[in-house]
Short mmCIF file of C-alpha atoms and ligand atoms in Angstrom, two decimals:
data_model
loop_
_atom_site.label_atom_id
_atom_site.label_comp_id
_atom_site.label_asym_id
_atom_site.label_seq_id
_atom_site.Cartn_x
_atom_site.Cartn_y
_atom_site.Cartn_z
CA UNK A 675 184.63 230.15 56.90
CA UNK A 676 182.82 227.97 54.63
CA UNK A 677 184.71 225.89 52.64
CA UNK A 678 183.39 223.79 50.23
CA UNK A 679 185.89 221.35 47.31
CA UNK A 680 184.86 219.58 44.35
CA UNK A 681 185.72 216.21 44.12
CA UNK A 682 185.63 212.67 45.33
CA UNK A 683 188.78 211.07 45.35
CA UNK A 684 192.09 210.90 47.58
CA UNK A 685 193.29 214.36 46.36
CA UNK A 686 190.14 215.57 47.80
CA UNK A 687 190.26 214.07 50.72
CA UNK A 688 194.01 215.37 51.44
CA UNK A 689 192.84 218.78 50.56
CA UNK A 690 190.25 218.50 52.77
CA UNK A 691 192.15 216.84 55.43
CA UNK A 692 194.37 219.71 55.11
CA UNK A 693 191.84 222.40 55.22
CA UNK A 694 190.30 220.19 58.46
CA UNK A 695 193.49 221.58 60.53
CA UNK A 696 191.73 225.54 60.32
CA UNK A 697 189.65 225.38 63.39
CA UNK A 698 187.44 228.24 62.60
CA UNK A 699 186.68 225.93 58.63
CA UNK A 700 183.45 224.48 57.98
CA UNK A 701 183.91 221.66 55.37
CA UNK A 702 181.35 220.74 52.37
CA UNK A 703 182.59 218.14 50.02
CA UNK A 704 180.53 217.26 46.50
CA UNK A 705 180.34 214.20 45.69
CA UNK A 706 182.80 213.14 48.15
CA UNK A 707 183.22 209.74 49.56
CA UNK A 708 183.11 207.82 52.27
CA UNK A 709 186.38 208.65 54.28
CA UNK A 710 186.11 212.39 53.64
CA UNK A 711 182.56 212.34 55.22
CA UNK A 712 184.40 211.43 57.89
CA UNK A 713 186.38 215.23 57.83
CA UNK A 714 183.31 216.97 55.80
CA UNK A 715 179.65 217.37 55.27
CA UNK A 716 178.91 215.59 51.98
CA UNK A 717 176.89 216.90 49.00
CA UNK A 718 175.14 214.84 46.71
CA UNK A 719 176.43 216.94 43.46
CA UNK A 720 178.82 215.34 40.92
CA UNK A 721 181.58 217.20 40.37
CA UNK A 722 181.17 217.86 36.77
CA UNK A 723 177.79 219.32 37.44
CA UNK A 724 178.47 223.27 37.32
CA UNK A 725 175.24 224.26 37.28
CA UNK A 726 173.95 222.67 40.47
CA UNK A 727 177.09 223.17 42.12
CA UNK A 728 176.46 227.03 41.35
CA UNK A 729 173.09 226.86 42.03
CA UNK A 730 174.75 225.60 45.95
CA UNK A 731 176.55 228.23 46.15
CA UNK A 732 174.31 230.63 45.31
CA UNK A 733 172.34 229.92 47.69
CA UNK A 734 174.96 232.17 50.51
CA UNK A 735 176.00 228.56 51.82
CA UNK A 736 179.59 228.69 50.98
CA UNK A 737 182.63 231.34 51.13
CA UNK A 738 185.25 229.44 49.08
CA UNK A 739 185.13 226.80 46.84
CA UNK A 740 188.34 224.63 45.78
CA UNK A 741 187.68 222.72 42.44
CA UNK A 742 189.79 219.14 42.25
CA UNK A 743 189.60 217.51 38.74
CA UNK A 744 190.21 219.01 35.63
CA UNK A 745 186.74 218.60 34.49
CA UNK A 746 184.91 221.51 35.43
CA UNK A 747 187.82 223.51 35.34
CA UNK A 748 187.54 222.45 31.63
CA UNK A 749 183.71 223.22 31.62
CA UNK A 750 184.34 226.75 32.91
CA UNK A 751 183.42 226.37 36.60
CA UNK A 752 185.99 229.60 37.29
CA UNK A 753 184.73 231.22 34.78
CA UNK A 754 180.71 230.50 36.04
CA UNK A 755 181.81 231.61 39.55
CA UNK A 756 183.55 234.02 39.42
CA UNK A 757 181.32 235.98 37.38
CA UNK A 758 178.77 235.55 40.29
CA UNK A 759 181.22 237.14 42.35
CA UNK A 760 182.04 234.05 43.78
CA UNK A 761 185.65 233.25 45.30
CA UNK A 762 187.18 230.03 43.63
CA UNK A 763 190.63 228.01 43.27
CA UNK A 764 191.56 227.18 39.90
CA UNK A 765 192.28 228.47 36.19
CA UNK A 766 189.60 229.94 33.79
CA UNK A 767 188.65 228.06 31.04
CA UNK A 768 191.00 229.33 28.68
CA UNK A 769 194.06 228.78 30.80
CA UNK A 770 192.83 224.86 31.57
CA UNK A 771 193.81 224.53 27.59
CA UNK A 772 197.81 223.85 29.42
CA UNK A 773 195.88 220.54 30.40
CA UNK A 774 192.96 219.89 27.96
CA UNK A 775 194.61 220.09 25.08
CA UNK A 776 198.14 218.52 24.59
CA UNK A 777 198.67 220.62 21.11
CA UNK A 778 197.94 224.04 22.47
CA UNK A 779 200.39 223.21 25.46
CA UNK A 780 202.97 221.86 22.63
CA UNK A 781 202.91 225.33 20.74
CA UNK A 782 202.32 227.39 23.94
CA UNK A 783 205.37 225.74 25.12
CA UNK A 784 207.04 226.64 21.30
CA UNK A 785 206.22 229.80 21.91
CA UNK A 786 207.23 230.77 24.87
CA UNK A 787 210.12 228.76 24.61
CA UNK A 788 209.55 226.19 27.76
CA UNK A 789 212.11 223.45 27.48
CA UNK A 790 210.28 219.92 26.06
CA UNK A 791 209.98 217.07 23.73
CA UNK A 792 210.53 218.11 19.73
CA UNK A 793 207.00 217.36 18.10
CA UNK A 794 204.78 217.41 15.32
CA UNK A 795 200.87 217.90 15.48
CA UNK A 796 198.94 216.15 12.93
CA UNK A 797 194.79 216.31 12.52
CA UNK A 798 192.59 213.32 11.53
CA UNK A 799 192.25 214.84 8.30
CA UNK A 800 196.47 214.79 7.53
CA UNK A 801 196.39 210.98 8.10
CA UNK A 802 198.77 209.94 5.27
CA UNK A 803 200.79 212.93 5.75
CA UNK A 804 201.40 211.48 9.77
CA UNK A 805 201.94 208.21 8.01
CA UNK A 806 204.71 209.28 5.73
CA UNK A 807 205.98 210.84 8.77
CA UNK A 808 205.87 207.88 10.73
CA UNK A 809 207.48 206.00 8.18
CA UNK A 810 210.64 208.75 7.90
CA UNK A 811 210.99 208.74 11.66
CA UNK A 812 213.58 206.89 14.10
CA UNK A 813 211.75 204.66 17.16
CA UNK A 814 210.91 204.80 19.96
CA UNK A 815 207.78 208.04 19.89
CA UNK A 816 205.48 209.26 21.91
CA UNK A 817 201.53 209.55 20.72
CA UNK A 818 199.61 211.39 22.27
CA UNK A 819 195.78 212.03 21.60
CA UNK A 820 195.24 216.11 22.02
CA UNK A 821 192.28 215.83 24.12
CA UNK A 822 191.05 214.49 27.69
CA UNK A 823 191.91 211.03 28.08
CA UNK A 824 192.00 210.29 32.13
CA UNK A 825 195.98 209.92 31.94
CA UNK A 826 195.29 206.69 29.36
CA UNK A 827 195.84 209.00 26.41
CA UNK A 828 199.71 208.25 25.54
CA UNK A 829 201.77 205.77 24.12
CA UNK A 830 205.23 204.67 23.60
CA UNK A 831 205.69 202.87 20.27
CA UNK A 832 208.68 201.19 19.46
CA UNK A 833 208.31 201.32 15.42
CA UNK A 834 205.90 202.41 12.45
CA UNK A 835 203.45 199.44 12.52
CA UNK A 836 203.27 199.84 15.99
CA UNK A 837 202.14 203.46 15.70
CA UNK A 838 200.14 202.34 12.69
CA UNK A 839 198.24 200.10 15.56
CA UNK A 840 197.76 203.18 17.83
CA UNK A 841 196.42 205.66 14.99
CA UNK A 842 193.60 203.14 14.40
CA UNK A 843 192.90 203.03 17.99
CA UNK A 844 192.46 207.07 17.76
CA UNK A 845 191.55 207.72 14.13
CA UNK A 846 189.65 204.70 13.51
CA UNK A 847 187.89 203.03 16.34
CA UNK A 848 188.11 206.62 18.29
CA UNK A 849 189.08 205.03 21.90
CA UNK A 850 189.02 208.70 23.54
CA UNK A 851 186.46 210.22 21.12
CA UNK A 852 187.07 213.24 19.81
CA UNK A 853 189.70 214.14 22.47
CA UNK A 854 192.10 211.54 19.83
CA UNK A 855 191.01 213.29 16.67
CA UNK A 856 194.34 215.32 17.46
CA UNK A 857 197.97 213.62 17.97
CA UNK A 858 201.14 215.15 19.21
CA UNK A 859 204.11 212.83 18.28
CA UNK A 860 206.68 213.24 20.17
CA UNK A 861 210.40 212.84 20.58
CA UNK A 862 211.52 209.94 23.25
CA UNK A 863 212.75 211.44 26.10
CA UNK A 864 214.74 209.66 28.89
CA UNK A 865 214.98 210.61 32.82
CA UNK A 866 213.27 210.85 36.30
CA UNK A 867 210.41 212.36 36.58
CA UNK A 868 209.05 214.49 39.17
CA UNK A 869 205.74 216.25 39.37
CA UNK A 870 206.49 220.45 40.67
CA UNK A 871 203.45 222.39 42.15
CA UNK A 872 203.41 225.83 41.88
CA UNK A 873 200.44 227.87 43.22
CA UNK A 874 199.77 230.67 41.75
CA UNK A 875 197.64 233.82 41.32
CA UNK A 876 198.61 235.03 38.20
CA UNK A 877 201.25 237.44 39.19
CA UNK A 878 203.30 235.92 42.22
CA UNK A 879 203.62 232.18 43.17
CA UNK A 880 204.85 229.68 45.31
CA UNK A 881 206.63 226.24 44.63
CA UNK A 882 205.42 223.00 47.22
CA UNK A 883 208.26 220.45 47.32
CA UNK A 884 208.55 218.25 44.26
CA UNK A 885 206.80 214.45 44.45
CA UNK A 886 207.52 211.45 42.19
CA UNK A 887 203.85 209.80 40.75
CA UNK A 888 204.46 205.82 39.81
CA UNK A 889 202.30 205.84 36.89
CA UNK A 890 202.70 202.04 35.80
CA UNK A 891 200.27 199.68 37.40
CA UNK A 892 202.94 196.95 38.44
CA UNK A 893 206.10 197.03 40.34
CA UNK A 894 209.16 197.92 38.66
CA UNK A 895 207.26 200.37 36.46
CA UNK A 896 205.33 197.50 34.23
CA UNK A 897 202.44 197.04 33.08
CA UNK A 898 199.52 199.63 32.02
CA UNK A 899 200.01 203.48 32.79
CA UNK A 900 197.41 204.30 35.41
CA UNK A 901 196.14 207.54 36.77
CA UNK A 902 198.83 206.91 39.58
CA UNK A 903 199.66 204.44 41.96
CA UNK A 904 201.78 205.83 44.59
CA UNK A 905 203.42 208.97 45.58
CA UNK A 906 206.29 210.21 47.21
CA UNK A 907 207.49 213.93 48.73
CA UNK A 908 210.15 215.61 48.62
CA UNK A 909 212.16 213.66 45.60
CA UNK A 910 215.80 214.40 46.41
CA UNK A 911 216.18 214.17 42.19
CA UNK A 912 215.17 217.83 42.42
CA UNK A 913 218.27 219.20 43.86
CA UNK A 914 218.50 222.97 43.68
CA UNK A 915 219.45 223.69 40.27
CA UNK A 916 217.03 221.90 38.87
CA UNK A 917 214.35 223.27 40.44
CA UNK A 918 216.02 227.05 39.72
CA UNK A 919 215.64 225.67 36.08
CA UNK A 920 212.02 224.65 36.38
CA UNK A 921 211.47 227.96 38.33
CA UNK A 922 212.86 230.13 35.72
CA UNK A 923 212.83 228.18 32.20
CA UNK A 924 208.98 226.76 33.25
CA UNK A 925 206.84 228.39 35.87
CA UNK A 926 207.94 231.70 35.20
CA UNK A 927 207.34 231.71 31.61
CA UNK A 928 203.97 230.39 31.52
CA UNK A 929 203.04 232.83 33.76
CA UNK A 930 204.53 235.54 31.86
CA UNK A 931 202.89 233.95 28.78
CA UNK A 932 199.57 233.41 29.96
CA UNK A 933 198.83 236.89 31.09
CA UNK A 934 200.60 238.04 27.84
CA UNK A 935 198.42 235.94 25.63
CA UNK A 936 195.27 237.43 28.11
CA UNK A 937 194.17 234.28 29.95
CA UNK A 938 196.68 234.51 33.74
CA UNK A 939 196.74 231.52 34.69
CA UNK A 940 196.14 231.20 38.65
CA UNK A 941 195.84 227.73 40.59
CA UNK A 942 197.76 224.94 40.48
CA UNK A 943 200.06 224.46 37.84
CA UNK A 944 201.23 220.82 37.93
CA UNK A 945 204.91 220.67 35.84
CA UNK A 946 204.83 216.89 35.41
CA UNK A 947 208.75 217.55 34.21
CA UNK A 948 211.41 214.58 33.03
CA UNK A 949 215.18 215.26 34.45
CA UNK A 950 216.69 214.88 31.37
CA UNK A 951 220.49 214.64 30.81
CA UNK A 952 220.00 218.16 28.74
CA UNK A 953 218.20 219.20 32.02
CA UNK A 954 214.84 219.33 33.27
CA UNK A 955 211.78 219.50 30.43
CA UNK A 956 208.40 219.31 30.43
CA UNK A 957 206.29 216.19 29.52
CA UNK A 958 202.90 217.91 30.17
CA UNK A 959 201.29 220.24 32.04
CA UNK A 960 197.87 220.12 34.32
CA UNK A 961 195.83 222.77 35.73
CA UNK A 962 195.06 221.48 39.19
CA UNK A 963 196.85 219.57 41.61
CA UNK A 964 198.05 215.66 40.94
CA UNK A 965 196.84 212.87 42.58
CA UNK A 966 198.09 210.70 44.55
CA UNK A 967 200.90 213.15 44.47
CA UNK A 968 199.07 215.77 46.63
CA UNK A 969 198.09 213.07 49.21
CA UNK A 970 201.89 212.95 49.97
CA UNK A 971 202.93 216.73 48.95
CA UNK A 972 200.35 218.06 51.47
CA UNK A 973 201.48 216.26 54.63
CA UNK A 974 204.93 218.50 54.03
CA UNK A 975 203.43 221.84 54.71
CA UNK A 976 203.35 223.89 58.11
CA UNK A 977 201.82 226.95 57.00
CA UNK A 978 197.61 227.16 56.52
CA UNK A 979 196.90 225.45 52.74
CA UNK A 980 193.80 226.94 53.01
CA UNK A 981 195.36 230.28 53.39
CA UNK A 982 197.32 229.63 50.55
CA UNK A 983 194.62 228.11 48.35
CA UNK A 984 192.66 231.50 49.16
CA UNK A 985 195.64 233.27 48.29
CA UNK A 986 195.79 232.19 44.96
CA UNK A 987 192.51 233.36 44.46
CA UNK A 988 192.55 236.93 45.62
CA UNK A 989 195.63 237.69 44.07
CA UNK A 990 197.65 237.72 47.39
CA UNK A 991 200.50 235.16 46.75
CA UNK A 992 203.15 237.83 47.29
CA UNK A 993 202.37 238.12 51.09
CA UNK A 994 202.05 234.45 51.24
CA UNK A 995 204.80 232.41 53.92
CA UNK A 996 205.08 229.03 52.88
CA UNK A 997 206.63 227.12 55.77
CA UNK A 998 207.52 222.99 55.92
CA UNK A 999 207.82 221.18 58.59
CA UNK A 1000 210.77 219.31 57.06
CA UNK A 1001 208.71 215.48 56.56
CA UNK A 1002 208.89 213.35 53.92
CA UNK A 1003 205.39 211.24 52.99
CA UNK A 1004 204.74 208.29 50.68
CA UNK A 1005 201.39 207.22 49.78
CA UNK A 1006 200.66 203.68 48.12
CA UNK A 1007 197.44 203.40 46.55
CA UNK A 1008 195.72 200.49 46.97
CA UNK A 1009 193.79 199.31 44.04
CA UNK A 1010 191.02 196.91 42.50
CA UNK A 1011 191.43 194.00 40.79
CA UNK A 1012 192.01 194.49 36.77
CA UNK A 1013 192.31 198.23 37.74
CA UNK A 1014 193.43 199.94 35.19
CA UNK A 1015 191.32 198.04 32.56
CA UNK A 1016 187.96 197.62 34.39
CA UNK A 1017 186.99 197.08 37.99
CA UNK A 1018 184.49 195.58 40.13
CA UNK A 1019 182.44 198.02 42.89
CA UNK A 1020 181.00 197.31 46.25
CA UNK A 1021 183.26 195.56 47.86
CA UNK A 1022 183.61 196.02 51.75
CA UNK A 1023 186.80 197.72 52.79
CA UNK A 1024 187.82 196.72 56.82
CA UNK A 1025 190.20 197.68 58.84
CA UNK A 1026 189.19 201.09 58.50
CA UNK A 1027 189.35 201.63 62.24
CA UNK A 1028 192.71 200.31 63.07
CA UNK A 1029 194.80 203.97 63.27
CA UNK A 1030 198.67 204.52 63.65
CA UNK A 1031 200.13 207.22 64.40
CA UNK A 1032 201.50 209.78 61.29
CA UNK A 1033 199.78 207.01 58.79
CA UNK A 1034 196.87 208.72 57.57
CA UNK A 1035 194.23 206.46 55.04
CA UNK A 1036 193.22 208.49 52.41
CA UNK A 1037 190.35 207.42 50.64
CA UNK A 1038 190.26 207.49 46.73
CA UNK A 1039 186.93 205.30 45.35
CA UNK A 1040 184.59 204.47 48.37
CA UNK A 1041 181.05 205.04 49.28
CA UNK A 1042 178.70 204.20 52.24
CA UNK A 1043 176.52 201.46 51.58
CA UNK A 1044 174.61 200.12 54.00
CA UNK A 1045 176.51 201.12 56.86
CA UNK A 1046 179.64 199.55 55.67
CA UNK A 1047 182.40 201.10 53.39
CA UNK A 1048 182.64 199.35 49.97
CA UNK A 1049 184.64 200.17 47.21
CA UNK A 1050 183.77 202.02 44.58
CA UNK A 1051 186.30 202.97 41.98
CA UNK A 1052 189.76 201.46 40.64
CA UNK A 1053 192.13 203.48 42.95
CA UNK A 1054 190.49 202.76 46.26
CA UNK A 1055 192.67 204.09 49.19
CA UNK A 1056 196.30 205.98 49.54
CA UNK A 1057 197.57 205.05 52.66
CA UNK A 1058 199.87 207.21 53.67
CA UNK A 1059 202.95 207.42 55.70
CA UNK A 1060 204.76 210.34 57.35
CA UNK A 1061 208.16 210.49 58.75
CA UNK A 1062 208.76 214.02 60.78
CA UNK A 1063 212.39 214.01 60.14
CA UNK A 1064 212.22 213.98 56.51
CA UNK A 1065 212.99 209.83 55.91
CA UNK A 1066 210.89 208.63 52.79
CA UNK A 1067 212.48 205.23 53.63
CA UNK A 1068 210.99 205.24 57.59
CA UNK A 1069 207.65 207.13 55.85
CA UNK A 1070 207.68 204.03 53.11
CA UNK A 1071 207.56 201.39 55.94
CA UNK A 1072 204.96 203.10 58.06
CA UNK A 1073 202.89 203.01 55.00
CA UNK A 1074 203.54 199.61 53.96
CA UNK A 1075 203.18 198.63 57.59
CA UNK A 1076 199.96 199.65 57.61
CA UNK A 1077 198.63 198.03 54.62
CA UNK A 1078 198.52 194.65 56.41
CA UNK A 1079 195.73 196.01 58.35
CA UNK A 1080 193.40 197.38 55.08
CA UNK A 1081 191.60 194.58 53.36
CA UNK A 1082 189.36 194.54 50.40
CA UNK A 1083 188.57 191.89 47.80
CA UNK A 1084 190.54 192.02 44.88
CA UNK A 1085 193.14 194.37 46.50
CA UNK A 1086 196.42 194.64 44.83
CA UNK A 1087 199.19 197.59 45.48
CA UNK A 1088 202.88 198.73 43.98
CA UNK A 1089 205.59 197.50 46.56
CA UNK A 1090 207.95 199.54 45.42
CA UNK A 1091 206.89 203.10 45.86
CA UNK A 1092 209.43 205.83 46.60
CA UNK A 1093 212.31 202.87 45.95
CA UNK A 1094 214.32 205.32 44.00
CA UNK A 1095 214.69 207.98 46.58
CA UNK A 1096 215.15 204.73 49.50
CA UNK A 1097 218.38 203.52 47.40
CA UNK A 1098 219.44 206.76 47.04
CA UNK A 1099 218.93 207.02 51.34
CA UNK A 1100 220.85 203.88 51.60
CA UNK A 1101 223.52 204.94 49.44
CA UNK A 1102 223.90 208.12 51.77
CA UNK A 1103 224.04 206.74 54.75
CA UNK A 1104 226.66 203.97 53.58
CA UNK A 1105 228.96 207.21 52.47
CA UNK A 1106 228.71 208.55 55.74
P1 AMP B 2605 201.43 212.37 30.00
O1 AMP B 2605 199.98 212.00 30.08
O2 AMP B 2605 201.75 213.32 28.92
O3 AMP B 2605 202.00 212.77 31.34
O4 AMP B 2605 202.21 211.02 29.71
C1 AMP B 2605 202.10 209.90 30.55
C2 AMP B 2605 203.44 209.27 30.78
O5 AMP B 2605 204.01 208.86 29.52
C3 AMP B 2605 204.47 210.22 31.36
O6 AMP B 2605 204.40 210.29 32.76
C4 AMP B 2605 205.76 209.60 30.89
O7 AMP B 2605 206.11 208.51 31.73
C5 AMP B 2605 205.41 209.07 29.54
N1 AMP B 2605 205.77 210.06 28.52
C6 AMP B 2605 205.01 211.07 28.03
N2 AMP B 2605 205.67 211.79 27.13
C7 AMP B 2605 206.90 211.26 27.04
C8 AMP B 2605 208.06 211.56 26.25
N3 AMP B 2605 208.08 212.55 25.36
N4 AMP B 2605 209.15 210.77 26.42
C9 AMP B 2605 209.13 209.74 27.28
N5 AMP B 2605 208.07 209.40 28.04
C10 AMP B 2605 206.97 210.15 27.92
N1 LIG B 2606 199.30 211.73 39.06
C1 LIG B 2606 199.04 212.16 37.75
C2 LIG B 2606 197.99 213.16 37.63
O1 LIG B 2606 197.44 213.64 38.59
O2 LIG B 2606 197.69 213.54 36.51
#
């Protein structure tokens, strides 16, 4: 079986570090980097390049292909493939709207009656009409630009000038382009939030245990929002009713309403969901798995993820055993200096070789450069950390353990990932 996934950062790399456990699986990786040419045989495509990633496949080389980012999924790589006959993981075009546009999933969600924030959608063009509607409204909001925006695209504002501020940033000096030319505001809401999984192939699907992302660049949730800086599965804040709500009020609907509206969605669908105190809603939705919460979710399954990725996409879900093997994971990304604002490239990464057992270093932004592995991106590495018995505390401390061996210059990292689910451990144990 030849594999071959899209991608270059540490979700790739646990996907293909996953897939790497199928003996008979032989691995292609485009772009890649340099720890998952350490699992697979790198190609020298970029992953937004559907053409020449087509043109690869074409050529008889590969059997499956498992798409990463949310790119190409937006470009129509499904689409492109599998109209060459070609087998591939991930949504359609039409169905990556959930993710690539925040106003569609807003009224999809309307429609279909998906528990989330109230909202309003305004256009560029109905500027003084958001205005006057800024002006009317109670603080704090949510803006979000429709479009794109690499997880950078939302703010919290605290009162009218302060959304004034933000509107110039999208409507004026056009920060995200023409992905802010659209704005959802949206109603405050207040909770934990977890990021749900399902895989699906349109029909059937399966739910992997729920992770928590730390989005904020600095401990204690400060600072900038980021595309993620640490991860940890399973979140006990998911307890079984909730995720029977999310089941039944969120995953089932949207893929009831996808097929009804004639785009099925099949993939991932990432529920990025805040547990409110009127239950669990929805803050968005994306159409492919989350990173770095896949680097943790993935180290929690028993059964093939291959098998299941290839289940999704011939429609075979419903024979599909998930198993776990009853581990919790945390994964703290290690960053760049002045990541999320701007970063610096190239610089050597060591310790590389030293290895510990169930700590697995995930690369996220790092090429080979003459013979050494430098840096290359603002989220560098997720070192992760696995307890078998299901401790995120012991799984936190491997990881954290292990971070005194990785060195780069200008490292920085959260020290507080997965605290939430370690105080609620401590408070456990103390009960017993
Ligand atoms: P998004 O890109 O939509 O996931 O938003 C990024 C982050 O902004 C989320 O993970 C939340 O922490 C926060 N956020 C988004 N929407 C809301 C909301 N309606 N209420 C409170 N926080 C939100
Ligand atoms: N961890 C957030 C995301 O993948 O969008």
């Amino acid at each position: 079986m030849r594999v071959l996934v899209i991608g270059s950062g540490g979700r790739e790399h646990a996907i293909v570090d996953a897939v790497s456990r199928e003996n008979d699986a032989q691995i292609y990786c485009a772009p890649g980097n340099a720890g998952i040419a350490n699992q697979a045989e790198l190609v020298d495509i970029k992953a937004d390049d559907v053409s020449q990633l087509l043109r690869f496949v074409d050529d008889g080389r590969i059997d499956f292909t498992v798409v990463g980012p949310e790119v190409p999924l937006a470009a129509g790589i499904v689409d492109a493939f599998e109209s060459r006959g070609k087998a591939v993981f991930g949504p359609k075009k039409l169905a990556a709207r959930l993710e690539t546009s925040k106003v569609f999933a807003k009224e999809f969600m309307k429609r279909w009656k998906i528990p989330t924030a109230e909202f309003r959608s305004f256009t560029i063009q109905q500027q003084s009409e958001l205005i006057d509607y800024l002006k009317r409204s109670s603080y704090p909001l949510v803006l979000k630009a429709d479009g794109l925006a690499a997880g950078k695209g939302v703010s919290i504002v605290e009162s009218a000038k302060d959304a004034e501020g933000e509107l110039e940033r999208l409507f004026v000096k056009k920060v995200f382009g023409g992905a802010g030319e659209r704005v959802v505001v949206e109603e405050f809401m207040t909770g934990l939030e977890a990021s749900v999984f399902a895989i699906t192939d349109g029909k059937d699907y399966v739910v992997l245990p729920p992770a928590q992302d730390h989005k904020r660049a600095g401990d204690n949730d400060t600072g900038k929002n980021t595309g993620g800086m640490g991860a940890f599965a399973p979140t006990p804040f998911v307890g079984e009713r909730e995720m029977a709500a999310i089941r039944s009020e969120v995953i089932e609907k949207v893929i009831q309403g996808t097929a009804a509206e004639g785009y099925p969605f099949k993939g991932c669908l990432y529920c990025g969901m805040m547990l409110t105190p009127d239950g669990p809603k929805v803050v968005e939705f994306n159409v492919r798995f989350g990173d770095p919460e896949t680097q943790a979710v993935l180290q929690l399954i028993d059964s093939s993820v291959l098998g299941l990725l290839e289940a999704s996409a011939n429609r075979s879900i419903g024979s599909y055993r998930l198993n776990l093997n009853g581990a919790a994971s945390v994964c703290v990304i290690a960053a760049s200096k002045g990541y999320p604002d701007y970063h610096e490239n190239g610089k050597e990464i060591t310790g590389l070789d030293v290895k510990r057992q169930n700590v697995k270093v995930l690369h996220s932004g790092s090429k080979l450069s003459d013979g050494k592995v430098v840096t290359s991106g603002g989220r560098v590495l997720g070192v992760t950390g696995i307890d078998t018995a299901g401790s995120v505390t012991k799984a936190a401390e491997l990881a954290y353990k292990h971070l005194n061996h990785v060195r780069f210059d200008g490292m920085f990292y959260r020290h507080d990932i997965g605290r939430s689910a370690i105080e609620n451990e401590a408070k456990k144990g103390n009960s017993h």
